[in-house]
PDB file of C-alpha atoms in Angstrom:
ATOM      1  CA  UNK O 108     118.116  93.573  70.665  1.00  0.00           C
ATOM      2  CA  UNK O 109     118.635  93.230  66.898  1.00  0.00           C
ATOM      3  CA  UNK O 110     122.270  94.460  67.057  1.00  0.00           C
ATOM      4  CA  UNK O 111     121.533  97.628  65.095  1.00  0.00           C
ATOM      5  CA  UNK O 112     124.228 100.264  65.476  1.00  0.00           C
ATOM      6  CA  UNK O 113     123.375 103.955  65.544  1.00  0.00           C
ATOM      7  CA  UNK O 114     125.761 106.855  65.138  1.00  0.00           C
ATOM      8  CA  UNK O 115     125.107 110.287  66.638  1.00  0.00           C
ATOM      9  CA  UNK O 116     127.069 113.406  67.423  1.00  0.00           C
ATOM     10  CA  UNK O 117     125.515 113.613  70.895  1.00  0.00           C
ATOM     11  CA  UNK O 118     123.968 110.920  73.080  1.00  0.00           C
ATOM     12  CA  UNK O 119     121.647 112.252  75.816  1.00  0.00           C
ATOM     13  CA  UNK O 120     121.085 109.953  78.793  1.00  0.00           C
ATOM     14  CA  UNK O 121     117.851 110.636  80.641  1.00  0.00           C
ATOM     15  CA  UNK O 122     117.291 107.080  81.787  1.00  0.00           C
ATOM     16  CA  UNK O 123     116.826 107.403  85.533  1.00  0.00           C
ATOM     17  CA  UNK O 124     118.869 106.950  88.680  1.00  0.00           C
ATOM     18  CA  UNK O 125     120.148 103.552  87.488  1.00  0.00           C
ATOM     19  CA  UNK O 126     121.259 105.129  84.212  1.00  0.00           C
ATOM     20  CA  UNK O 127     122.788 102.662  81.767  1.00  0.00           C
ATOM     21  CA  UNK O 128     124.292 105.560  79.817  1.00  0.00           C
ATOM     22  CA  UNK O 129     126.058 106.877  82.929  1.00  0.00           C
ATOM     23  CA  UNK O 130     127.504 103.447  83.713  1.00  0.00           C
ATOM     24  CA  UNK O 131     128.413 102.732  80.081  1.00  0.00           C
ATOM     25  CA  UNK O 132     130.556 105.865  79.926  1.00  0.00           C
ATOM     26  CA  UNK O 133     132.059 105.355  83.394  1.00  0.00           C
ATOM     27  CA  UNK O 134     130.690 108.574  84.863  1.00  0.00           C
ATOM     28  CA  UNK O 135     131.181 108.244  88.643  1.00  0.00           C
ATOM     29  CA  UNK O 136     128.251 108.884  90.981  1.00  0.00           C
ATOM     30  CA  UNK O 137     127.872 108.835  94.742  1.00  0.00           C
ATOM     31  CA  UNK O 138     124.932 108.850  97.148  1.00  0.00           C
ATOM     32  CA  UNK O 139     123.049 106.848  99.732  1.00  0.00           C
ATOM     33  CA  UNK O 140     119.758 105.087 100.344  1.00  0.00           C
ATOM     34  CA  UNK O 141     116.933 106.549 102.433  1.00  0.00           C
ATOM     35  CA  UNK O 142     115.875 102.991 103.368  1.00  0.00           C
ATOM     36  CA  UNK O 143     112.458 103.906 101.985  1.00  0.00           C
ATOM     37  CA  UNK O 144     110.399 102.931  98.959  1.00  0.00           C
ATOM     38  CA  UNK O 145     108.043 105.195  97.057  1.00  0.00           C
ATOM     39  CA  UNK O 146     104.657 103.745  96.117  1.00  0.00           C
ATOM     40  CA  UNK O 147     103.033 105.356  93.082  1.00  0.00           C
ATOM     41  CA  UNK O 148      99.692 104.954  91.338  1.00  0.00           C
ATOM     42  CA  UNK O 149      96.748 106.946  90.006  1.00  0.00           C
ATOM     43  CA  UNK O 150      93.591 107.196  92.120  1.00  0.00           C
ATOM     44  CA  UNK O 151      90.047 108.489  91.709  1.00  0.00           C
ATOM     45  CA  UNK O 152      88.790 110.718  94.531  1.00  0.00           C
ATOM     46  CA  UNK O 153      85.530 112.276  95.686  1.00  0.00           C
ATOM     47  CA  UNK O 154      86.530 115.695  94.314  1.00  0.00           C
ATOM     48  CA  UNK O 155      89.458 117.565  92.799  1.00  0.00           C
ATOM     49  CA  UNK O 156      89.925 121.222  93.615  1.00  0.00           C
ATOM     50  CA  UNK O 157      93.248 121.413  91.741  1.00  0.00           C
ATOM     51  CA  UNK O 158      95.107 121.395  95.056  1.00  0.00           C
ATOM     52  CA  UNK O 159      98.123 119.244  95.887  1.00  0.00           C
ATOM     53  CA  UNK O 160      98.082 117.640  99.341  1.00  0.00           C
ATOM     54  CA  UNK O 161     100.912 116.208 101.391  1.00  0.00           C
ATOM     55  CA  UNK O 162     100.747 114.511 104.788  1.00  0.00           C
ATOM     56  CA  UNK O 163     103.907 114.136 106.838  1.00  0.00           C
ATOM     57  CA  UNK O 164     103.594 110.781 108.579  1.00  0.00           C
ATOM     58  CA  UNK O 165     106.012 109.109 110.959  1.00  0.00           C
ATOM     59  CA  UNK O 166     106.824 106.578 108.250  1.00  0.00           C
ATOM     60  CA  UNK O 167     107.292 109.201 105.512  1.00  0.00           C
ATOM     61  CA  UNK O 168     105.258 111.695 103.435  1.00  0.00           C
ATOM     62  CA  UNK O 169     102.136 110.837 101.432  1.00  0.00           C
ATOM     63  CA  UNK O 170     101.421 113.187  98.524  1.00  0.00           C
ATOM     64  CA  UNK O 171      98.371 113.636  96.271  1.00  0.00           C
ATOM     65  CA  UNK O 172      99.106 115.488  93.038  1.00  0.00           C
ATOM     66  CA  UNK O 173      96.109 116.666  90.961  1.00  0.00           C
ATOM     67  CA  UNK O 174      95.705 115.380  87.407  1.00  0.00           C
ATOM     68  CA  UNK O 175      92.361 115.813  85.592  1.00  0.00           C
ATOM     69  CA  UNK O 176      88.748 115.411  86.644  1.00  0.00           C
ATOM     70  CA  UNK O 177      88.680 113.689  90.036  1.00  0.00           C
ATOM     71  CA  UNK O 178      91.991 111.931  89.493  1.00  0.00           C
ATOM     72  CA  UNK O 179      95.212 112.291  91.460  1.00  0.00           C
ATOM     73  CA  UNK O 180      98.657 110.768  91.259  1.00  0.00           C
ATOM     74  CA  UNK O 181      99.961 109.567  94.615  1.00  0.00           C
ATOM     75  CA  UNK O 182     103.489 109.170  95.925  1.00  0.00           C
ATOM     76  CA  UNK O 183     103.614 107.402  99.292  1.00  0.00           C
ATOM     77  CA  UNK O 184     107.105 107.297 100.789  1.00  0.00           C
ATOM     78  CA  UNK O 185     107.469 104.711 103.542  1.00  0.00           C
ATOM     79  CA  UNK O 186     110.038 102.574 105.293  1.00  0.00           C
ATOM     80  CA  UNK O 187     110.727  99.519 103.173  1.00  0.00           C
ATOM     81  CA  UNK O 188     109.032  97.060 105.535  1.00  0.00           C
ATOM     82  CA  UNK O 189     105.833  99.122 105.607  1.00  0.00           C
ATOM     83  CA  UNK O 190     105.968  99.741 101.856  1.00  0.00           C
ATOM     84  CA  UNK O 191     106.143  95.994 101.222  1.00  0.00           C
ATOM     85  CA  UNK O 192     103.111  95.431 103.472  1.00  0.00           C
ATOM     86  CA  UNK O 193     101.162  98.179 101.703  1.00  0.00           C
ATOM     87  CA  UNK O 194     101.997  96.675  98.326  1.00  0.00           C
ATOM     88  CA  UNK O 195     100.659  93.295  99.429  1.00  0.00           C
ATOM     89  CA  UNK O 196      97.298  94.641 100.631  1.00  0.00           C
ATOM     90  CA  UNK O 197      94.172  94.024  98.562  1.00  0.00           C
ATOM     91  CA  UNK O 198      92.968  97.170  96.804  1.00  0.00           C
ATOM     92  CA  UNK O 199      90.132  97.908  99.252  1.00  0.00           C
ATOM     93  CA  UNK O 200      92.431  97.566 102.275  1.00  0.00           C
ATOM     94  CA  UNK O 201      95.077  99.734 100.596  1.00  0.00           C
ATOM     95  CA  UNK O 202      92.484 102.458  99.960  1.00  0.00           C
ATOM     96  CA  UNK O 203      91.370 102.280 103.599  1.00  0.00           C
ATOM     97  CA  UNK O 204      94.957 102.706 104.789  1.00  0.00           C
ATOM     98  CA  UNK O 205      95.467 105.636 102.434  1.00  0.00           C
ATOM     99  CA  UNK O 206      92.321 107.438 103.587  1.00  0.00           C
ATOM    100  CA  UNK O 207      93.204 106.805 107.211  1.00  0.00           C
ATOM    101  CA  UNK O 208      96.685 108.233 106.673  1.00  0.00           C
ATOM    102  CA  UNK O 209      95.330 111.290 104.846  1.00  0.00           C
ATOM    103  CA  UNK O 210      92.660 112.203 107.369  1.00  0.00           C
ATOM    104  CA  UNK O 211      93.734 111.082 110.853  1.00  0.00           C
ATOM    105  CA  UNK O 212      92.548 113.966 113.027  1.00  0.00           C
ATOM    106  CA  UNK O 213      95.004 113.350 115.839  1.00  0.00           C
ATOM    107  CA  UNK O 214      97.886 114.068 113.484  1.00  0.00           C
ATOM    108  CA  UNK O 215      96.572 117.611 113.001  1.00  0.00           C
ATOM    109  CA  UNK O 216      96.447 118.413 116.705  1.00  0.00           C
ATOM    110  CA  UNK O 217      99.458 120.634 117.367  1.00  0.00           C
ATOM    111  CA  UNK O 218      99.833 123.582 119.696  1.00  0.00           C
ATOM    112  CA  UNK O 219     100.063 126.115 116.872  1.00  0.00           C
ATOM    113  CA  UNK O 220      97.651 124.713 114.304  1.00  0.00           C
ATOM    114  CA  UNK O 221      93.865 124.956 114.168  1.00  0.00           C
ATOM    115  CA  UNK O 222      92.271 122.656 111.595  1.00  0.00           C
ATOM    116  CA  UNK O 223      88.932 124.416 112.036  1.00  0.00           C
ATOM    117  CA  UNK O 224      90.365 127.547 110.406  1.00  0.00           C
ATOM    118  CA  UNK O 225      88.851 128.883 107.195  1.00  0.00           C
ATOM    119  CA  UNK O 226      91.875 128.088 105.034  1.00  0.00           C
ATOM    120  CA  UNK O 227      92.215 124.451 106.051  1.00  0.00           C
ATOM    121  CA  UNK O 228      90.857 121.764 103.735  1.00  0.00           C
ATOM    122  CA  UNK O 229      91.049 118.031 104.224  1.00  0.00           C
ATOM    123  CA  UNK O 230      92.286 115.950 101.320  1.00  0.00           C
ATOM    124  CA  UNK O 231      89.534 114.237  99.296  1.00  0.00           C
ATOM    125  CA  UNK O 232      88.587 110.620  99.980  1.00  0.00           C
ATOM    126  CA  UNK O 233      90.190 108.089  97.672  1.00  0.00           C
ATOM    127  CA  UNK O 234      87.522 105.903  96.011  1.00  0.00           C
ATOM    128  CA  UNK O 235      89.465 103.742  93.594  1.00  0.00           C
ATOM    129  CA  UNK O 236      92.962 102.788  92.484  1.00  0.00           C
ATOM    130  CA  UNK O 237      93.046 103.150  88.694  1.00  0.00           C
ATOM    131  CA  UNK O 238      96.213 101.307  87.746  1.00  0.00           C
ATOM    132  CA  UNK O 239      98.793  98.925  89.085  1.00  0.00           C
ATOM    133  CA  UNK O 240     100.644 100.038  92.202  1.00  0.00           C
ATOM    134  CA  UNK O 241     104.390 100.322  91.652  1.00  0.00           C
ATOM    135  CA  UNK O 242     107.229 100.928  94.077  1.00  0.00           C
ATOM    136  CA  UNK O 243     110.816 102.060  93.718  1.00  0.00           C
ATOM    137  CA  UNK O 244     113.705 102.550  96.168  1.00  0.00           C
ATOM    138  CA  UNK O 245     114.358 106.114  97.318  1.00  0.00           C
ATOM    139  CA  UNK O 246     117.880 107.431  97.410  1.00  0.00           C
ATOM    140  CA  UNK O 247     119.951 110.531  96.845  1.00  0.00           C
ATOM    141  CA  UNK O 248     122.483 110.446  94.026  1.00  0.00           C
ATOM    142  CA  UNK O 249     124.875 112.928  92.488  1.00  0.00           C
ATOM    143  CA  UNK O 250     126.981 112.325  89.391  1.00  0.00           C
ATOM    144  CA  UNK O 251     130.478 113.766  89.510  1.00  0.00           C
ATOM    145  CA  UNK O 252     130.151 114.788  85.874  1.00  0.00           C
ATOM    146  CA  UNK O 253     127.160 115.483  83.643  1.00  0.00           C
ATOM    147  CA  UNK O 254     129.094 115.242  80.381  1.00  0.00           C
ATOM    148  CA  UNK O 255     131.706 113.208  78.591  1.00  0.00           C
ATOM    149  CA  UNK O 256     132.836 113.233  74.981  1.00  0.00           C
ATOM    150  CA  UNK O 257     129.612 113.126  72.894  1.00  0.00           C
ATOM    151  CA  UNK O 258     127.530 112.311  75.969  1.00  0.00           C
ATOM    152  CA  UNK O 259     125.350 114.375  78.301  1.00  0.00           C
ATOM    153  CA  UNK O 260     123.211 113.061  81.157  1.00  0.00           C
ATOM    154  CA  UNK O 261     120.331 114.874  82.781  1.00  0.00           C
ATOM    155  CA  UNK O 262     117.461 114.437  85.229  1.00  0.00           C
ATOM    156  CA  UNK O 263     117.700 111.524  87.640  1.00  0.00           C
ATOM    157  CA  UNK O 264     120.597 110.109  85.647  1.00  0.00           C
ATOM    158  CA  UNK O 265     122.632 113.110  86.815  1.00  0.00           C
ATOM    159  CA  UNK O 266     121.055 113.709  90.233  1.00  0.00           C
ATOM    160  CA  UNK O 267     118.309 111.961  92.170  1.00  0.00           C
ATOM    161  CA  UNK O 268     116.578 113.339  95.278  1.00  0.00           C
ATOM    162  CA  UNK O 269     113.785 112.335  97.635  1.00  0.00           C
ATOM    163  CA  UNK O 270     110.343 113.019  96.089  1.00  0.00           C
ATOM    164  CA  UNK O 271     109.331 114.918  99.254  1.00  0.00           C
ATOM    165  CA  UNK O 272     108.898 118.338  97.613  1.00  0.00           C
ATOM    166  CA  UNK O 273     108.581 117.234  94.003  1.00  0.00           C
ATOM    167  CA  UNK O 274     111.868 118.889  93.114  1.00  0.00           C
ATOM    168  CA  UNK O 275     113.087 116.056  90.877  1.00  0.00           C
ATOM    169  CA  UNK O 276     110.939 117.214  87.947  1.00  0.00           C
ATOM    170  CA  UNK O 277     111.961 120.855  88.420  1.00  0.00           C
ATOM    171  CA  UNK O 278     115.641 119.903  88.483  1.00  0.00           C
ATOM    172  CA  UNK O 279     115.235 117.793  85.359  1.00  0.00           C
ATOM    173  CA  UNK O 280     113.532 120.642  83.495  1.00  0.00           C
ATOM    174  CA  UNK O 281     116.411 122.950  84.422  1.00  0.00           C
ATOM    175  CA  UNK O 282     118.811 120.436  82.896  1.00  0.00           C
ATOM    176  CA  UNK O 283     116.710 120.254  79.723  1.00  0.00           C
ATOM    177  CA  UNK O 284     116.673 124.039  79.363  1.00  0.00           C
ATOM    178  CA  UNK O 285     120.430 124.430  79.807  1.00  0.00           C
ATOM    179  CA  UNK O 286     121.283 121.526  77.510  1.00  0.00           C
ATOM    180  CA  UNK O 287     118.875 122.754  74.824  1.00  0.00           C
ATOM    181  CA  UNK O 288     120.358 126.245  75.004  1.00  0.00           C
ATOM    182  CA  UNK O 289     123.853 124.781  74.798  1.00  0.00           C
ATOM    183  CA  UNK O 290     122.997 122.747  71.695  1.00  0.00           C
ATOM    184  CA  UNK O 291     121.242 125.658  69.976  1.00  0.00           C
ATOM    185  CA  UNK O 292     124.072 128.082  70.687  1.00  0.00           C
ATOM    186  CA  UNK O 293     126.786 125.734  69.445  1.00  0.00           C
ATOM    187  CA  UNK O 294     124.766 124.724  66.403  1.00  0.00           C
ATOM    188  CA  UNK O 295     124.370 128.387  65.420  1.00  0.00           C
ATOM    189  CA  UNK O 296     128.069 129.017  66.034  1.00  0.00           C
ATOM    190  CA  UNK O 297     129.108 126.093  63.865  1.00  0.00           C
ATOM    191  CA  UNK O 298     130.612 124.204  66.794  1.00  0.00           C
ATOM    192  CA  UNK O 299     130.483 120.439  67.228  1.00  0.00           C
ATOM    193  CA  UNK O 300     127.541 119.908  69.624  1.00  0.00           C
ATOM    194  CA  UNK O 301     129.111 116.716  70.984  1.00  0.00           C
ATOM    195  CA  UNK O 302     132.529 118.176  71.760  1.00  0.00           C
ATOM    196  CA  UNK O 303     133.379 117.847  75.443  1.00  0.00           C
ATOM    197  CA  UNK O 304     134.780 121.380  75.679  1.00  0.00           C
ATOM    198  CA  UNK O 305     131.487 122.892  74.510  1.00  0.00           C
ATOM    199  CA  UNK O 306     129.322 120.527  76.584  1.00  0.00           C
ATOM    200  CA  UNK O 307     131.131 121.553  79.782  1.00  0.00           C
ATOM    201  CA  UNK O 308     129.192 124.815  79.768  1.00  0.00           C
ATOM    202  CA  UNK O 309     125.933 122.868  80.178  1.00  0.00           C
ATOM    203  CA  UNK O 310     127.347 121.024  83.175  1.00  0.00           C
ATOM    204  CA  UNK O 311     128.599 124.217  84.804  1.00  0.00           C
ATOM    205  CA  UNK O 312     125.331 126.108  84.274  1.00  0.00           C
ATOM    206  CA  UNK O 313     123.189 123.240  85.526  1.00  0.00           C
ATOM    207  CA  UNK O 314     125.272 122.551  88.639  1.00  0.00           C
ATOM    208  CA  UNK O 315     125.362 126.228  89.600  1.00  0.00           C
ATOM    209  CA  UNK O 316     121.582 126.463  89.251  1.00  0.00           C
ATOM    210  CA  UNK O 317     120.795 123.247  91.117  1.00  0.00           C
ATOM    211  CA  UNK O 318     123.066 123.950  94.059  1.00  0.00           C
ATOM    212  CA  UNK O 319     120.401 126.324  95.411  1.00  0.00           C
ATOM    213  CA  UNK O 320     117.622 123.684  95.405  1.00  0.00           C
TER     214      UNK O 320
END
């Protein structure tokens, strides 16, 4: 904004699926939309037993991820039309819809599942939404390259997936580990950490690891 110019031997782009760094350095990427939006917010519940919950609904999965105390982070994936309607609901109506989606008994009735079993626990009731609801489009994306001269991208900037199983964070942490190891090794060896030929090893290691996820 103030036209300052910075010089670095290595620029790391971890700026999301719409990565400015990726576009700035003309790194091609391909993918497609799921025609869904993900709604995220933090909620207070009736209890927190440090258990993550996920309901697979016709419109998409609804996940509760434990934080601290009686607080959970939610990710509700839904078709765009439904997501827009949910975003427009007053807070009390949104909470009602969330609790209904989490605890609808008829959705548990399958021929091989008994919800009265000892190991089955319903998700807690949501009492309050603690911050502003946000939504974002869901899509899959894969960058053809993770590196260029003096540039490395990681996380969603390099590859974006559906939040269904929470693998996005795991994949991003794998990238961080490989890039950190690459930088440390080349620094100790006296190599230029931003040289494309040395950075290629990070890309190779990360892609080989992520192909199994």
